[in-house]
Each structure stands twice: as structure tokens, then as C-alpha cells.
DNA sequence: AGGGCACGCCGGCTTACATCA
DNA sequence: CATGATGTAAGCCGGCGTGCC
């Protein structure tokens, strides 16, 4: 019996972020919260960047929202693409730098990642600082390379064009990943703000209901049926309101005094801290 | 004109290896 | 020294655009 089921406006937002190492899977899950099924509240947060968009929609209990879920089987097959890649990788050996060639094995056909001798054939190339710096500088200028630029850069770095290409691909992926994390943090903040706002509004609603129940019968009538001053559009000589367009001031029967009901439409921004009803 | 094919490039996902705490 | 975490080069796959036949 929490806030959620106290009234039909129950809206609970949850955002889980579970980045797994070495994986770009980001699961944005709604927490184990209860959402009233009568109203099926829907909340959509979207964020559009250059090439990235996060959109999540909460539409019922038990739903899980995944930002990006895709998984290859990881099973290798001899598709045309693979044959193509093998040819490409092994074909530009003429431009291959000797030093690099010592470290990089040009064998792409994997048999459970081992060659005939049972020894792992995959060696890890580590770019030196100079190479990394030049690549970084180049990336700052343009995050993608045309074939000409790739060739030039590869020659400068004493690397194969394929290596330059791979470096840029990975670099773009890292940049995107970083941006994703930033966006995710942003959305989490939005989520927290909306949750707070929801909690505040629920409490406000409860207070209003309690107030209504404690008022005498005539106060239950709709405001339009109450006596209204034709000049100032105020009810019963209340002291609140004024000036604010369609603000209706109700002088409550309680000793606490008046409160106002703002009837003009509200456009909510999660970054406007105070409640719109205040 | 348009369908099929080869090719290149890229994004996404994954793996394997190097390095470090 | 062993081990787990992290960074990253590279492999694989699918999609898309382009040029050619």
C-alpha cells in the first residue's frame, strides 16, 4: 500500500543502468514497481543526438525496456563477407610495414581460435604513443576517413590501412559509448525529477481530497455554482489570487485560510523545481 | 529502366590479448 | 605470482550505398 495504489494516477518510474564490460548492451529496465493497470500511464523520454536516440516507454507493470538489444550468435560461417574480409586483410600485405608484420599474424581463419599447432594465433598489436597521438589528432579533424586519407595516414603511421580503419571504427564506437553514458545519466536525472514530481503531486492530491472531505456540503459544489463577484471574479471575498487570469480563489471553511486552484493549463518541465500547483 | 551482383564501408557485437592494481 | 578488472585491437555479421553488367 504505497503511493502507487493510493489513487489512479499511480505512476512509478524506474531506470536501471547495467553496463556490462566489453559489451555495448544497455538495458534500461523499469524497476519492480507497481503501475496501475486502469490508466496505463505512459511516459516517454527521448533524447536525440547526432546519431543517437534513446527512447523509453513505460506502459504497464512488468515491462522491460531495452535500449539496444541485439546479439549475434557468434557462430562463424563462411559467408561471402567473411571471404571478402580475408581477402582484403591478406591482400594488402605489400604495403604492410615490416615491423608491424612481425607482430600481426595474417591468419583470419579461426579454428576455435587456434591454429594447427594448438597455439593461439592472435597477437595483440599495441600502438605506440606517437601512433596513438597522430590517430587522435586525425580523429579530431575528421571522425571518418576517406580511402585517400586512410592510405596517407597508414603510410605515416607505418600501419596497414586496415589497421587505421579499425582504429577509427573503434574510436567512433568509444566516443558513442561515452556519449551514451552521458545521455543515460541525463535520463536518470530526468527520471528522478519526474518521480519526485509525481510523489509531490500525489501528496498534493491527497491533501486536497482530505480538505474536501472536511469541508461543509456547500463547499462541495463546483466553483461555478458559488457566488462570484462579477467584477473581480473572486468567490466570497477571498484574499488570495487576483491578477492571475483564471485563478479561482476559494476561501476554505477551515481556519487555515484560502488556497488557490490554478485552472490554466500547465506545461511541465522536469527542470522547473517547484510544483506547478504552488 | 531495373534487377542482380560485387565491393567497400560502417555500426554493432564479440573475442582475445595486454596491462594494471 | 595469481587474479580480476579494464582497455583496446581485431574478427564477424548484417545493412546500406554505389558502380557495373
XYZ file of C-alpha atoms (C1' of nucleotides) in Angstrom:
320
model
C 0.000 0.000 0.000
C 2.230 2.704 -1.232
C 1.845 5.868 -3.153
C 1.241 3.991 -6.336
C -2.067 2.495 -5.469
C -3.343 5.371 -3.447
C -5.079 6.715 -6.490
C -5.434 6.027 -10.134
C -2.681 8.317 -11.136
C -0.066 5.950 -9.877
C 2.997 6.442 -11.961
C 6.260 4.979 -10.935
C 9.371 5.425 -12.868
C 12.431 3.316 -12.586
C 15.593 3.344 -14.523
C 18.245 0.717 -14.216
C 21.552 1.008 -15.900
C 23.646 -2.049 -16.185
C 26.561 -1.660 -18.467
C 28.465 -4.817 -18.818
C 32.082 -4.796 -19.506
C 33.147 -5.399 -23.037
C 29.654 -5.127 -24.219
C 27.620 -2.306 -25.559
C 24.390 -3.733 -24.307
C 22.461 -1.244 -22.317
C 19.364 -2.485 -20.661
C 17.097 0.211 -19.397
C 14.700 -1.576 -17.142
C 11.793 -0.401 -15.182
C 12.237 -1.328 -11.597
C 9.948 -3.712 -9.845
C 7.392 -1.033 -9.305
C 3.665 -1.302 -9.489
C 1.799 0.597 -12.114
C -1.926 0.952 -12.010
C -3.403 -1.007 -14.865
C -6.534 1.065 -15.104
C -4.859 4.025 -16.582
C -1.835 2.577 -18.282
C 0.231 5.672 -17.775
C 2.786 6.279 -20.398
C 5.959 8.192 -20.069
C 8.314 8.711 -22.899
C 11.694 10.238 -22.568
C 13.563 10.759 -25.724
C 16.840 12.280 -26.471
C 18.123 12.861 -29.917
C 21.719 13.477 -30.627
C 23.758 13.416 -33.762
C 23.410 9.766 -34.273
C 21.928 8.517 -31.095
C 18.481 8.341 -29.732
C 17.207 6.914 -26.505
C 13.562 6.330 -26.136
C 11.827 4.517 -23.385
C 8.201 3.988 -22.782
C 6.625 2.728 -19.619
C 3.253 1.222 -20.268
C 2.427 -1.312 -17.653
C 3.703 -3.444 -14.868
C 6.312 -5.985 -15.622
C 7.501 -4.385 -18.806
C 11.135 -4.203 -19.594
C 12.507 -1.622 -21.883
C 15.650 -2.257 -23.740
C 17.541 0.474 -25.421
C 19.661 -1.675 -27.577
C 19.382 -5.374 -27.587
C 20.938 -7.289 -30.300
C 23.131 -10.218 -30.150
C 24.845 -12.112 -32.804
C 25.153 -15.752 -32.301
C 28.867 -15.545 -32.531
C 28.891 -18.605 -34.697
C 31.246 -18.200 -37.565
C 30.132 -19.066 -41.000
C 31.829 -18.838 -44.310
C 29.714 -16.129 -45.743
C 30.749 -14.074 -48.704
C 31.519 -11.239 -46.370
C 33.988 -13.242 -44.476
C 35.738 -14.458 -47.559
C 35.836 -10.904 -48.724
C 37.388 -9.731 -45.492
C 40.001 -12.420 -45.506
C 40.980 -11.468 -48.984
C 41.129 -7.849 -48.040
C 43.180 -8.376 -44.948
C 45.693 -10.639 -46.516
C 45.747 -8.919 -49.841
C 47.304 -5.607 -48.908
C 50.383 -7.203 -47.478
C 52.543 -5.335 -49.949
C 52.018 -2.149 -48.031
C 52.484 -3.832 -44.753
C 55.202 -2.466 -42.615
C 57.827 -4.967 -41.688
C 57.843 -4.177 -38.044
C 54.137 -4.482 -37.741
C 54.085 -7.629 -39.785
C 56.231 -9.322 -37.198
C 53.580 -8.729 -34.589
C 50.434 -9.238 -36.557
C 49.568 -12.615 -37.874
C 47.710 -12.560 -41.131
C 45.600 -15.558 -40.461
C 41.930 -14.932 -40.159
C 40.542 -18.401 -40.480
C 39.947 -19.450 -36.963
C 39.527 -22.981 -35.774
C 38.322 -22.354 -32.267
C 40.832 -19.529 -32.163
C 43.738 -21.845 -32.552
C 45.863 -22.889 -35.430
C 47.014 -26.334 -36.302
C 49.624 -26.386 -33.577
C 47.041 -25.571 -30.975
C 48.733 -22.267 -30.249
C 46.704 -19.118 -30.255
C 47.474 -17.226 -33.441
C 46.042 -13.915 -32.399
C 48.612 -11.442 -31.284
C 47.743 -8.108 -29.849
C 49.089 -5.051 -31.526
C 49.734 -2.138 -29.254
C 50.054 1.206 -30.901
C 52.840 3.320 -29.548
C 52.252 6.789 -28.184
C 53.291 8.515 -31.340
C 50.909 6.481 -33.429
C 48.070 6.994 -30.997
C 48.669 10.715 -30.862
C 48.647 11.060 -34.616
C 45.500 8.991 -34.888
C 43.851 11.072 -32.205
C 44.782 14.284 -33.952
C 43.435 12.944 -37.166
C 40.245 11.838 -35.480
C 39.736 15.307 -34.085
C 39.884 16.693 -37.587
C 37.521 14.125 -39.056
C 35.977 11.131 -37.382
C 35.743 9.249 -40.643
C 38.369 8.745 -43.271
C 38.106 8.588 -46.995
C 40.285 5.987 -48.727
C 42.918 8.545 -49.644
C 43.246 9.822 -46.092
C 43.390 6.298 -44.830
C 46.238 5.438 -47.158
C 48.190 8.531 -46.226
C 47.688 8.001 -42.548
C 48.616 4.369 -42.766
C 51.822 5.275 -44.534
C 52.623 7.919 -41.959
C 51.999 5.542 -39.108
C 53.697 2.591 -40.682
C 50.488 0.618 -40.359
C 48.217 -1.187 -42.732
C 45.188 0.740 -43.976
C 43.001 -1.888 -42.430
C 44.502 -1.154 -39.031
C 43.843 2.536 -39.434
C 40.315 1.754 -40.473
C 39.767 -0.481 -37.460
C 41.208 2.114 -35.138
C 38.774 4.701 -36.418
C 35.873 2.314 -36.134
C 36.728 1.504 -32.553
C 37.350 5.132 -31.777
C 33.932 6.091 -33.067
C 32.397 3.317 -31.021
C 34.142 4.530 -27.886
C 33.000 8.064 -28.490
C 29.473 6.881 -28.939
C 29.649 4.744 -25.856
C 30.826 7.679 -23.820
C 28.023 9.812 -25.186
C 25.569 7.044 -24.374
C 26.720 7.027 -20.795
C 26.320 10.779 -20.579
C 22.851 10.548 -22.080
C 21.955 7.767 -19.720
C 22.970 9.853 -16.736
C 20.888 12.676 -18.087
C 17.855 10.437 -18.465
C 18.341 9.065 -14.995
C 18.251 12.593 -13.645
C 15.090 13.248 -15.637
C 13.615 10.114 -14.209
C 14.424 11.095 -10.655
C 12.963 14.523 -11.183
C 9.762 13.089 -12.615
C 9.483 10.633 -9.758
C 9.834 13.422 -7.245
C 7.270 15.471 -9.067
C 4.896 12.545 -9.191
C 5.278 11.956 -5.485
C 4.689 15.593 -4.766
C 1.567 15.724 -6.903
C 0.167 12.610 -5.312
C 0.637 14.110 -1.903
C -0.970 17.291 -3.068
C -3.915 15.325 -4.383
C -4.294 13.506 -1.107
C -4.244 16.778 0.778
C -6.882 18.210 -1.491
C -9.067 15.181 -1.049
C -8.701 15.345 2.693
C -9.527 19.013 2.639
C -12.564 18.414 0.507
C -13.877 15.768 2.876
C -13.511 18.057 5.830
C -15.419 20.897 4.229
C -19.172 21.520 4.671
C -21.603 20.470 1.978
C -21.876 23.755 0.136
C -18.153 23.755 -0.431
C -18.512 20.544 -2.413
C -20.405 22.309 -5.119
C -18.496 23.155 -8.221
C -16.938 26.595 -8.150
C -19.168 27.846 -10.927
C -22.217 27.474 -8.722
C -20.732 29.528 -5.956
C -21.378 33.170 -5.722
C -18.828 35.055 -7.669
C -18.074 38.720 -7.714
C -18.739 39.852 -11.308
C -16.060 42.474 -11.220
C -13.093 40.733 -9.738
C -14.245 37.134 -10.389
C -13.489 36.184 -6.840
C -15.504 33.924 -4.637
C -16.770 35.008 -1.322
C -14.307 37.821 -0.733
C -11.208 35.648 -0.535
C -7.873 37.288 -0.167
C -5.803 35.110 -2.436
C -5.368 35.128 -6.162
C -6.020 38.273 -8.100
C -4.411 39.345 -11.283
C -3.676 35.801 -12.400
C -6.141 35.318 -15.207
C -8.435 32.428 -14.445
C -7.214 31.788 -10.967
C -10.117 30.978 -8.694
C -9.597 31.680 -5.055
C -11.560 29.588 -2.633
C -11.856 30.737 0.882
C -11.801 27.492 2.724
C -14.006 26.743 5.649
C -11.043 25.814 7.738
C -9.232 28.185 9.958
C -6.120 27.789 7.853
C -7.482 30.140 5.247
C -7.566 30.251 1.468
C -5.833 28.270 -1.193
C -5.990 28.686 -4.905
C -6.731 26.348 -7.765
C -4.911 27.223 -10.898
C -7.031 26.253 -13.852
C -4.805 27.339 -16.621
C -3.021 24.531 -18.469
C 0.319 23.500 -17.113
C 3.267 22.645 -19.185
C 5.547 20.632 -17.034
C 9.238 20.780 -17.324
C 11.229 18.396 -15.165
C 13.708 21.159 -14.555
C 11.231 23.560 -13.040
C 11.615 22.524 -9.472
C 8.605 23.940 -7.649
C 5.258 22.267 -8.095
C 3.031 23.994 -10.599
C 0.225 23.956 -8.110
C 2.174 26.160 -5.711
C 14.751 1.125 -66.733
C 15.665 -2.062 -63.338
C 17.348 -6.384 -61.293
C 21.416 -8.926 -59.796
C 25.994 -8.943 -58.243
C 30.410 -7.492 -56.308
C 32.537 -4.395 -53.496
C 33.503 -1.097 -49.861
C 32.259 0.972 -45.681
C 30.140 1.253 -41.301
C 27.779 0.045 -36.916
C 27.057 -3.331 -33.558
C 28.562 -7.053 -31.051
C 32.050 -10.015 -29.581
C 36.545 -12.078 -28.597
C 41.210 -12.231 -27.278
C 45.070 -10.257 -25.529
C 47.850 -6.693 -22.834
C 48.223 -4.114 -18.838
C 47.464 -2.710 -14.278
C 46.002 -2.678 -9.470
C 52.881 -14.812 -8.533
C 47.849 -15.160 -9.357
C 43.762 -12.915 -10.359
C 40.151 -9.914 -11.703
C 39.117 -5.500 -13.947
C 39.820 -2.668 -17.691
C 41.332 -1.041 -22.247
C 41.570 -1.970 -26.915
C 42.855 -4.244 -31.483
C 40.606 -7.053 -34.353
C 37.036 -10.568 -36.102
C 32.370 -11.407 -37.669
C 27.857 -10.219 -39.337
C 24.270 -7.528 -41.401
C 22.832 -3.340 -43.641
C 23.423 0.178 -46.974
C 25.201 2.721 -50.948
C 27.442 2.568 -55.373
C 29.044 1.049 -59.739
C 28.884 -2.275 -63.325
C 26.771 -5.657 -66.334
